[in-house]
PDB file of C-alpha atoms in Angstrom:
ATOM      1  CA  ILE X   5       0.032  -0.063  -0.030  1.00 95.00           C
ATOM      2  CA  GLN X   6       1.687   3.388  -1.028  1.00 96.00           C
ATOM      3  CA  MET X   7       1.649   6.509   1.436  1.00 98.00           C
ATOM      4  CA  THR X   8       2.231   9.600   0.568  1.00 98.00           C
ATOM      5  CA  GLN X   9       2.304  12.215   2.499  1.00 98.00           C
ATOM      6  CA  SER X  10       2.640  16.409   2.046  1.00 97.00           C
ATOM      7  CA  PRO X  11       3.916  18.249   2.278  1.00 97.00           C
ATOM      8  CA  SER X  12       7.698  17.047   1.994  1.00 97.00           C
ATOM      9  CA  SER X  13       8.855  19.917   4.449  1.00 97.00           C
ATOM     10  CA  LEU X  14       8.422  23.159   6.292  1.00 96.00           C
ATOM     11  CA  SER X  15       8.817  25.875   8.115  1.00 97.00           C
ATOM     12  CA  ALA X  16       6.757  26.902  10.923  1.00 96.00           C
ATOM     13  CA  SER X  17       7.169  30.209  14.142  1.00 96.00           C
ATOM     14  CA  VAL X  18       6.925  28.627  17.309  1.00 96.00           C
ATOM     15  CA  GLY X  19       3.410  28.962  18.562  1.00 96.00           C
ATOM     16  CA  ASP X  20       2.044  28.833  15.343  1.00 97.00           C
ATOM     17  CA  ARG X  21      -0.534  25.665  14.371  1.00 97.00           C
ATOM     18  CA  VAL X  22       0.998  23.253  11.049  1.00 97.00           C
ATOM     19  CA  THR X  23      -0.830  20.308   9.607  1.00 98.00           C
ATOM     20  CA  ILE X  24       1.211  17.119   7.847  1.00 98.00           C
ATOM     21  CA  THR X  25      -0.867  14.772   5.734  1.00 98.00           C
ATOM     22  CA  CYS X  26      -0.694  11.492   4.865  1.00 98.00           C
ATOM     23  CA  ARG X  27      -3.027   9.992   1.876  1.00 98.00           C
ATOM     24  CA  ALA X  28      -2.663   5.533   1.727  1.00 98.00           C
ATOM     25  CA  GLY X  29      -2.999   4.737  -2.088  1.00 98.00           C
ATOM     26  CA  GLN X  30      -6.128   2.516  -0.449  1.00 98.00           C
ATOM     27  CA  ARG X  31      -8.447   2.306   2.072  1.00 98.00           C
ATOM     28  CA  ILE X  32      -7.348   1.177   5.795  1.00 98.00           C
ATOM     29  CA  SER X  33      -9.836   2.037   7.982  1.00 97.00           C
ATOM     30  CA  THR X  34      -7.824   4.023  10.841  1.00 97.00           C
ATOM     31  CA  TYR X  35      -4.327   1.414  10.935  1.00 97.00           C
ATOM     32  CA  LEU X  36      -2.419   4.516  10.457  1.00 97.00           C
ATOM     33  CA  ASN X  37       1.042   5.080  13.612  1.00 98.00           C
ATOM     34  CA  TRP X  38       2.310   8.691  13.234  1.00 98.00           C
ATOM     35  CA  TYR X  39       6.204   8.910  13.484  1.00 98.00           C
ATOM     36  CA  GLN X  40       8.634  10.907  15.036  1.00 98.00           C
ATOM     37  CA  GLN X  41      12.279  11.802  14.119  1.00 97.00           C
ATOM     38  CA  LYS X  42      14.672  13.631  15.019  1.00 95.00           C
ATOM     39  CA  SER X  43      18.098  13.516  13.167  1.00 87.00           C
ATOM     40  CA  GLY X  44      21.007  10.564  13.838  1.00 82.00           C
ATOM     41  CA  THR X  45      18.159   8.881  16.738  1.00 93.00           C
ATOM     42  CA  ALA X  46      15.633   6.371  16.011  1.00 95.00           C
ATOM     43  CA  PRO X  47      11.468   6.719  15.313  1.00 96.00           C
ATOM     44  CA  LYS X  48       9.466   7.091  18.196  1.00 97.00           C
ATOM     45  CA  LEU X  49       6.062   6.970  18.289  1.00 96.00           C
ATOM     46  CA  LEU X  50       3.641   9.558  18.825  1.00 97.00           C
ATOM     47  CA  ILE X  51      -0.276   8.518  17.261  1.00 97.00           C
ATOM     48  CA  PHE X  52      -2.176   4.804  16.532  1.00 96.00           C
ATOM     49  CA  GLY X  53      -5.388   4.426  15.606  1.00 96.00           C
ATOM     50  CA  SER X  54      -5.160   7.361  13.249  1.00 97.00           C
ATOM     51  CA  SER X  55      -5.881   9.735  16.275  1.00 97.00           C
ATOM     52  CA  ASN X  56      -4.657   7.669  19.942  1.00 96.00           C
ATOM     53  CA  VAL X  57      -2.022   9.701  20.862  1.00 96.00           C
ATOM     54  CA  GLN X  58       0.302   7.459  22.959  1.00 95.00           C
ATOM     55  CA  THR X  59       1.056   8.102  26.773  1.00 94.00           C
ATOM     56  CA  GLY X  60       3.867  10.298  27.581  1.00 95.00           C
ATOM     57  CA  VAL X  61       3.245  12.208  24.293  1.00 97.00           C
ATOM     58  CA  PRO X  62       2.657  16.680  24.741  1.00 97.00           C
ATOM     59  CA  SER X  63      -1.662  16.820  24.215  1.00 96.00           C
ATOM     60  CA  ARG X  64      -0.359  19.545  21.079  1.00 97.00           C
ATOM     61  CA  PHE X  65      -0.123  16.366  19.259  1.00 98.00           C
ATOM     62  CA  SER X  66      -3.423  14.626  17.493  1.00 98.00           C
ATOM     63  CA  GLY X  67      -4.416  12.904  14.660  1.00 98.00           C
ATOM     64  CA  SER X  68      -7.890  12.417  12.620  1.00 98.00           C
ATOM     65  CA  GLY X  69      -8.516  10.059   9.403  1.00 98.00           C
ATOM     66  CA  SER X  70     -10.168   7.251   8.014  1.00 98.00           C
ATOM     67  CA  GLY X  71      -9.608   5.754   5.194  1.00 98.00           C
ATOM     68  CA  THR X  72      -7.233   7.227   2.818  1.00 98.00           C
ATOM     69  CA  ASP X  73      -7.074  10.956   4.416  1.00 98.00           C
ATOM     70  CA  PHE X  74      -4.601  11.758   7.523  1.00 98.00           C
ATOM     71  CA  THR X  75      -3.966  15.015   9.609  1.00 98.00           C
ATOM     72  CA  LEU X  76      -1.804  15.434  11.971  1.00 98.00           C
ATOM     73  CA  THR X  77      -1.489  18.166  13.523  1.00 98.00           C
ATOM     74  CA  ILE X  78       0.373  20.307  16.248  1.00 98.00           C
ATOM     75  CA  SER X  79      -2.372  23.145  17.537  1.00 97.00           C
ATOM     76  CA  SER X  80       1.276  25.466  18.772  1.00 96.00           C
ATOM     77  CA  LEU X  81       4.818  24.315  17.074  1.00 96.00           C
ATOM     78  CA  GLN X  82       7.357  23.947  20.071  1.00 96.00           C
ATOM     79  CA  PRO X  83      10.623  24.463  19.432  1.00 94.00           C
ATOM     80  CA  GLU X  84      11.803  20.882  20.224  1.00 94.00           C
ATOM     81  CA  ASP X  85       9.011  19.324  17.770  1.00 96.00           C
ATOM     82  CA  PHE X  86      11.700  19.975  15.311  1.00 94.00           C
ATOM     83  CA  GLY X  87      11.854  16.222  13.269  1.00 97.00           C
ATOM     84  CA  THR X  88      10.958  14.439   9.866  1.00 97.00           C
ATOM     85  CA  TYR X  89       7.614  12.514  11.135  1.00 98.00           C
ATOM     86  CA  TYR X  90       5.817   9.506   9.277  1.00 98.00           C
ATOM     87  CA  CYS X  91       2.740   7.951   9.259  1.00 98.00           C
ATOM     88  CA  GLN X  92       2.951   4.390   8.373  1.00 98.00           C
ATOM     89  CA  GLN X  93       0.154   2.030   8.120  1.00 97.00           C
ATOM     90  CA  SER X  94      -0.308  -1.384   9.587  1.00 95.00           C
ATOM     91  CA  TYR X  95      -3.488  -2.671   7.743  1.00 96.00           C
ATOM     92  CA  SER X  96      -1.563  -5.320   6.612  1.00 92.00           C
ATOM     93  CA  SER X  97       1.669  -6.488   5.279  1.00 88.00           C
ATOM     94  CA  PRO X  98       4.361  -4.309   4.177  1.00 91.00           C
ATOM     95  CA  TYR X  99       4.050  -2.212   6.630  1.00 94.00           C
ATOM     96  CA  THR X 100       5.144   1.308   4.270  1.00 96.00           C
ATOM     97  CA  PHE X 101       6.037   4.099   5.584  1.00 97.00           C
ATOM     98  CA  GLY X 102       5.110   7.300   3.464  1.00 98.00           C
ATOM     99  CA  GLN X 103       8.465   9.365   2.455  1.00 97.00           C
ATOM    100  CA  GLY X 104       8.526  11.717   5.266  1.00 97.00           C
ATOM    101  CA  THR X 105       7.767  15.004   6.116  1.00 98.00           C
ATOM    102  CA  LYS X 106      10.765  17.056   7.276  1.00 97.00           C
ATOM    103  CA  LEU X 107       9.242  20.304  10.005  1.00 97.00           C
ATOM    104  CA  GLU X 108      11.841  23.157  10.262  1.00 96.00           C
ATOM    105  CA  ILE X 109      11.411  26.269  12.948  1.00 89.00           C
ATOM    106  CA  LYS X 110      11.474  29.670  11.823  1.00 87.00           C
TER     107      LYS X 110
ATOM    108  CA  ASP N  27      12.252  -0.603  30.815  1.00 94.00           C
ATOM    109  CA  VAL N  28      11.365  -1.924  27.650  1.00 96.00           C
ATOM    110  CA  GLN N  29      14.041  -1.631  24.976  1.00 97.00           C
ATOM    111  CA  VAL N  30      15.777  -3.611  22.371  1.00 98.00           C
ATOM    112  CA  ALA N  31      18.865  -2.689  21.165  1.00 98.00           C
ATOM    113  CA  GLU N  32      20.154  -3.534  18.089  1.00 98.00           C
ATOM    114  CA  SER N  33      24.429  -4.554  17.203  1.00 98.00           C
ATOM    115  CA  GLY N  34      26.536  -5.965  13.583  1.00 98.00           C
ATOM    116  CA  GLY N  35      26.880  -3.515  11.209  1.00 97.00           C
ATOM    117  CA  GLY N  36      30.177  -2.401   9.457  1.00 97.00           C
ATOM    118  CA  ILE N  37      30.954  -2.474   6.308  1.00 98.00           C
ATOM    119  CA  VAL N  38      31.587  -5.337   4.070  1.00 98.00           C
ATOM    120  CA  GLN N  39      31.836  -5.680   0.257  1.00 97.00           C
ATOM    121  CA  PRO N  40      29.411  -5.559  -2.056  1.00 97.00           C
ATOM    122  CA  GLY N  41      27.920  -9.089  -2.383  1.00 97.00           C
ATOM    123  CA  GLY N  42      29.716 -10.135   0.613  1.00 98.00           C
ATOM    124  CA  SER N  43      27.637 -11.055   4.234  1.00 98.00           C
ATOM    125  CA  LEU N  44      26.235  -9.438   6.742  1.00 98.00           C
ATOM    126  CA  ARG N  45      24.458 -10.721  10.087  1.00 98.00           C
ATOM    127  CA  LEU N  46      22.766  -8.259  12.897  1.00 98.00           C
ATOM    128  CA  SER N  47      21.620  -9.176  16.373  1.00 98.00           C
ATOM    129  CA  CYS N  48      19.043  -7.538  18.841  1.00 98.00           C
ATOM    130  CA  VAL N  49      18.524  -8.280  22.074  1.00 98.00           C
ATOM    131  CA  ALA N  50      15.314  -7.043  23.556  1.00 98.00           C
ATOM    132  CA  SER N  51      14.709  -6.508  26.875  1.00 97.00           C
ATOM    133  CA  GLY N  52      12.281  -5.149  30.281  1.00 97.00           C
ATOM    134  CA  PHE N  53      10.073  -7.762  28.290  1.00 96.00           C
ATOM    135  CA  THR N  54       8.231 -10.833  27.393  1.00 96.00           C
ATOM    136  CA  PHE N  55      10.196 -11.205  23.902  1.00 96.00           C
ATOM    137  CA  SER N  56       8.314 -14.770  22.741  1.00 96.00           C
ATOM    138  CA  GLU N  57       4.725 -13.132  22.591  1.00 95.00           C
ATOM    139  CA  TYR N  58       6.334 -10.260  20.252  1.00 95.00           C
ATOM    140  CA  TRP N  59       6.314 -10.347  16.551  1.00 95.00           C
ATOM    141  CA  MET N  60       9.922  -8.186  16.281  1.00 97.00           C
ATOM    142  CA  HIS N  61      10.092  -6.260  12.932  1.00 97.00           C
ATOM    143  CA  TRP N  62      13.176  -5.031  10.723  1.00 98.00           C
ATOM    144  CA  VAL N  63      13.382  -1.108   9.074  1.00 98.00           C
ATOM    145  CA  ARG N  64      16.294   0.437   7.477  1.00 98.00           C
ATOM    146  CA  GLN N  65      17.184   3.846   5.929  1.00 97.00           C
ATOM    147  CA  ALA N  66      19.907   4.752   3.391  1.00 97.00           C
ATOM    148  CA  PRO N  67      21.390   7.973   4.048  1.00 95.00           C
ATOM    149  CA  GLY N  68      18.954  10.871   3.842  1.00 94.00           C
ATOM    150  CA  GLU N  69      15.911   8.306   2.649  1.00 96.00           C
ATOM    151  CA  ALA N  70      12.995   7.268   3.768  1.00 96.00           C
ATOM    152  CA  LEU N  71      12.274   4.267   6.827  1.00 97.00           C
ATOM    153  CA  MET N  72      11.239   1.219   4.743  1.00 97.00           C
ATOM    154  CA  TRP N  73      10.499  -1.634   6.710  1.00 96.00           C
ATOM    155  CA  ILE N  74      12.270  -4.824   5.209  1.00 96.00           C
ATOM    156  CA  SER N  75      11.054  -8.316   7.406  1.00 96.00           C
ATOM    157  CA  ARG N  76       8.900  -9.418  10.622  1.00 96.00           C
ATOM    158  CA  VAL N  77       9.248 -12.400  12.598  1.00 97.00           C
ATOM    159  CA  ASN N  78       5.715 -13.188  13.850  1.00 94.00           C
ATOM    160  CA  ASN N  79       6.195 -14.514  18.643  1.00 92.00           C
ATOM    161  CA  ASP N  80       5.428 -18.337  15.905  1.00 92.00           C
ATOM    162  CA  GLY N  81       7.973 -18.549  13.875  1.00 93.00           C
ATOM    163  CA  THR N  82       6.321 -17.024  10.382  1.00 95.00           C
ATOM    164  CA  THR N  83       8.082 -13.821   8.740  1.00 96.00           C
ATOM    165  CA  THR N  84       7.908 -11.907   5.863  1.00 95.00           C
ATOM    166  CA  TYR N  85      10.215  -8.918   3.605  1.00 96.00           C
ATOM    167  CA  ALA N  86       9.959  -7.020   1.310  1.00 95.00           C
ATOM    168  CA  ASP N  87      10.310  -6.991  -1.522  1.00 94.00           C
ATOM    169  CA  SER N  88      13.465  -5.986  -1.936  1.00 95.00           C
ATOM    170  CA  VAL N  89      14.987  -7.983   0.121  1.00 97.00           C
ATOM    171  CA  LYS N  90      13.290 -11.672  -0.489  1.00 97.00           C
ATOM    172  CA  GLY N  91      15.263 -14.352  -1.441  1.00 97.00           C
ATOM    173  CA  ARG N  92      18.077 -12.309   0.035  1.00 98.00           C
ATOM    174  CA  PHE N  93      18.206 -11.304   3.499  1.00 98.00           C
ATOM    175  CA  THR N  94      16.366 -14.531   6.792  1.00 98.00           C
ATOM    176  CA  ILE N  95      15.160 -13.448   9.894  1.00 98.00           C
ATOM    177  CA  SER N  96      15.128 -15.584  12.628  1.00 97.00           C
ATOM    178  CA  ARG N  97      14.369 -14.979  16.120  1.00 97.00           C
ATOM    179  CA  ASP N  98      16.085 -16.970  19.871  1.00 97.00           C
ATOM    180  CA  ASP N  99      13.726 -17.133  21.849  1.00 97.00           C
ATOM    181  CA  ALA N 100      16.246 -18.776  24.335  1.00 97.00           C
ATOM    182  CA  LYS N 101      18.460 -15.557  24.027  1.00 98.00           C
ATOM    183  CA  ASN N 102      15.510 -12.595  23.708  1.00 98.00           C
ATOM    184  CA  THR N 103      17.245 -12.712  20.423  1.00 98.00           C
ATOM    185  CA  VAL N 104      16.473 -11.923  16.366  1.00 98.00           C
ATOM    186  CA  TYR N 105      18.997 -12.262  13.580  1.00 98.00           C
ATOM    187  CA  LEU N 106      18.548 -10.359  10.298  1.00 98.00           C
ATOM    188  CA  GLN N 107      21.125 -12.620   7.936  1.00 98.00           C
ATOM    189  CA  MET N 108      21.614 -10.270   4.850  1.00 98.00           C
ATOM    190  CA  ASN N 109      23.408 -12.009   2.493  1.00 98.00           C
ATOM    191  CA  SER N 110      24.445 -11.074  -1.413  1.00 98.00           C
ATOM    192  CA  LEU N 111      24.648  -8.041  -0.218  1.00 98.00           C
ATOM    193  CA  ARG N 112      24.204  -4.472  -2.744  1.00 97.00           C
ATOM    194  CA  ASP N 113      25.366  -0.694  -2.414  1.00 97.00           C
ATOM    195  CA  ASP N 114      21.930   0.436  -2.574  1.00 96.00           C
ATOM    196  CA  ASP N 115      21.762  -1.719   1.221  1.00 98.00           C
ATOM    197  CA  THR N 116      23.615   1.126   2.845  1.00 98.00           C
ATOM    198  CA  ALA N 117      21.288   2.117   5.517  1.00 98.00           C
ATOM    199  CA  THR N 118      20.869   2.522   9.359  1.00 98.00           C
ATOM    200  CA  TYR N 119      18.805  -1.018  10.431  1.00 98.00           C
ATOM    201  CA  TYR N 120      16.335  -0.928  12.928  1.00 98.00           C
ATOM    202  CA  CYS N 121      15.079  -3.153  15.320  1.00 98.00           C
ATOM    203  CA  ALA N 122      11.940  -2.551  15.838  1.00 98.00           C
ATOM    204  CA  ARG N 123       8.736  -4.043  19.092  1.00 97.00           C
ATOM    205  CA  GLY N 124       6.202  -5.072  16.986  1.00 94.00           C
ATOM    206  CA  ALA N 125       3.105  -4.242  19.624  1.00 88.00           C
ATOM    207  CA  THR N 126      -0.703  -4.045  19.927  1.00 86.00           C
ATOM    208  CA  ALA N 127      -2.128  -0.391  21.122  1.00 84.00           C
ATOM    209  CA  GLY N 128      -5.834  -0.958  21.534  1.00 82.00           C
ATOM    210  CA  THR N 129      -6.217  -2.963  18.365  1.00 86.00           C
ATOM    211  CA  TRP N 130      -3.762  -1.478  15.708  1.00 90.00           C
ATOM    212  CA  PRO N 131      -0.151  -2.708  15.091  1.00 92.00           C
ATOM    213  CA  VAL N 132       2.460   0.015  15.526  1.00 94.00           C
ATOM    214  CA  LEU N 133       6.251  -0.326  16.010  1.00 96.00           C
ATOM    215  CA  ASP N 134       7.301   0.223  19.811  1.00 94.00           C
ATOM    216  CA  PRO N 135      10.099   0.741  20.423  1.00 96.00           C
ATOM    217  CA  TRP N 136      12.783   1.219  18.087  1.00 97.00           C
ATOM    218  CA  GLY N 137      16.457   0.721  19.415  1.00 98.00           C
ATOM    219  CA  PRO N 138      19.530   2.916  18.251  1.00 97.00           C
ATOM    220  CA  GLY N 139      19.931   1.024  14.714  1.00 97.00           C
ATOM    221  CA  THR N 140      23.257   0.038  13.751  1.00 98.00           C
ATOM    222  CA  LEU N 141      25.455   1.231  10.232  1.00 98.00           C
ATOM    223  CA  VAL N 142      25.269  -1.257   7.387  1.00 98.00           C
ATOM    224  CA  THR N 143      28.054   0.437   4.519  1.00 98.00           C
ATOM    225  CA  VAL N 144      27.870  -1.823   1.453  1.00 98.00           C
ATOM    226  CA  SER N 145      31.377  -0.932  -0.606  1.00 95.00           C
ATOM    227  CA  SER N 146      34.250  -1.886  -2.474  1.00 91.00           C
TER     228      SER N 146
END
């Protein structure tokens, strides 16, 4: 299942509301996870099942969507939120990832 | 603490072989699926293989027939045997636990990764 994220990169200011989108090549219900990766480190699970925030993740992160279209929203961007964000479908093997969205802080 | 940690990376010539290991701790290893994901320099994450807790294996097309995943539950370890390595196998290789959050499969946690460089 092909996963397509947009944008590929974005630059935003602290306090901004940021939205990243992910589109699946076929319907995947809510089997959509989001991961954050900071340079040189392992990815970290942020959101599972499209809209469920992983324990310990700040409440400014939220997710939504079902079927083929999904969004990750950061309600008020913080300096520590820089990094690359990946969506991943876990509906069927192989568990494919999107190409990533690189988020830079202005 | 639930942790996984990879080892075994290094520099290998094209056509060569390498075996990666991933040791798990802090959870009942035998009950979980385990995954390998790789990331070429500057590129996106790419899932490459999975071993279920019953030993069933799955592979991405790009590594099928060249890579073999296996597990040793007595040692809390999952392996990735990589043969016929090519330049485009150069990547950081991550091990991740396949967990279930609610009813949804996730990869969590991930290890810090081990770098494999295929070069003559």
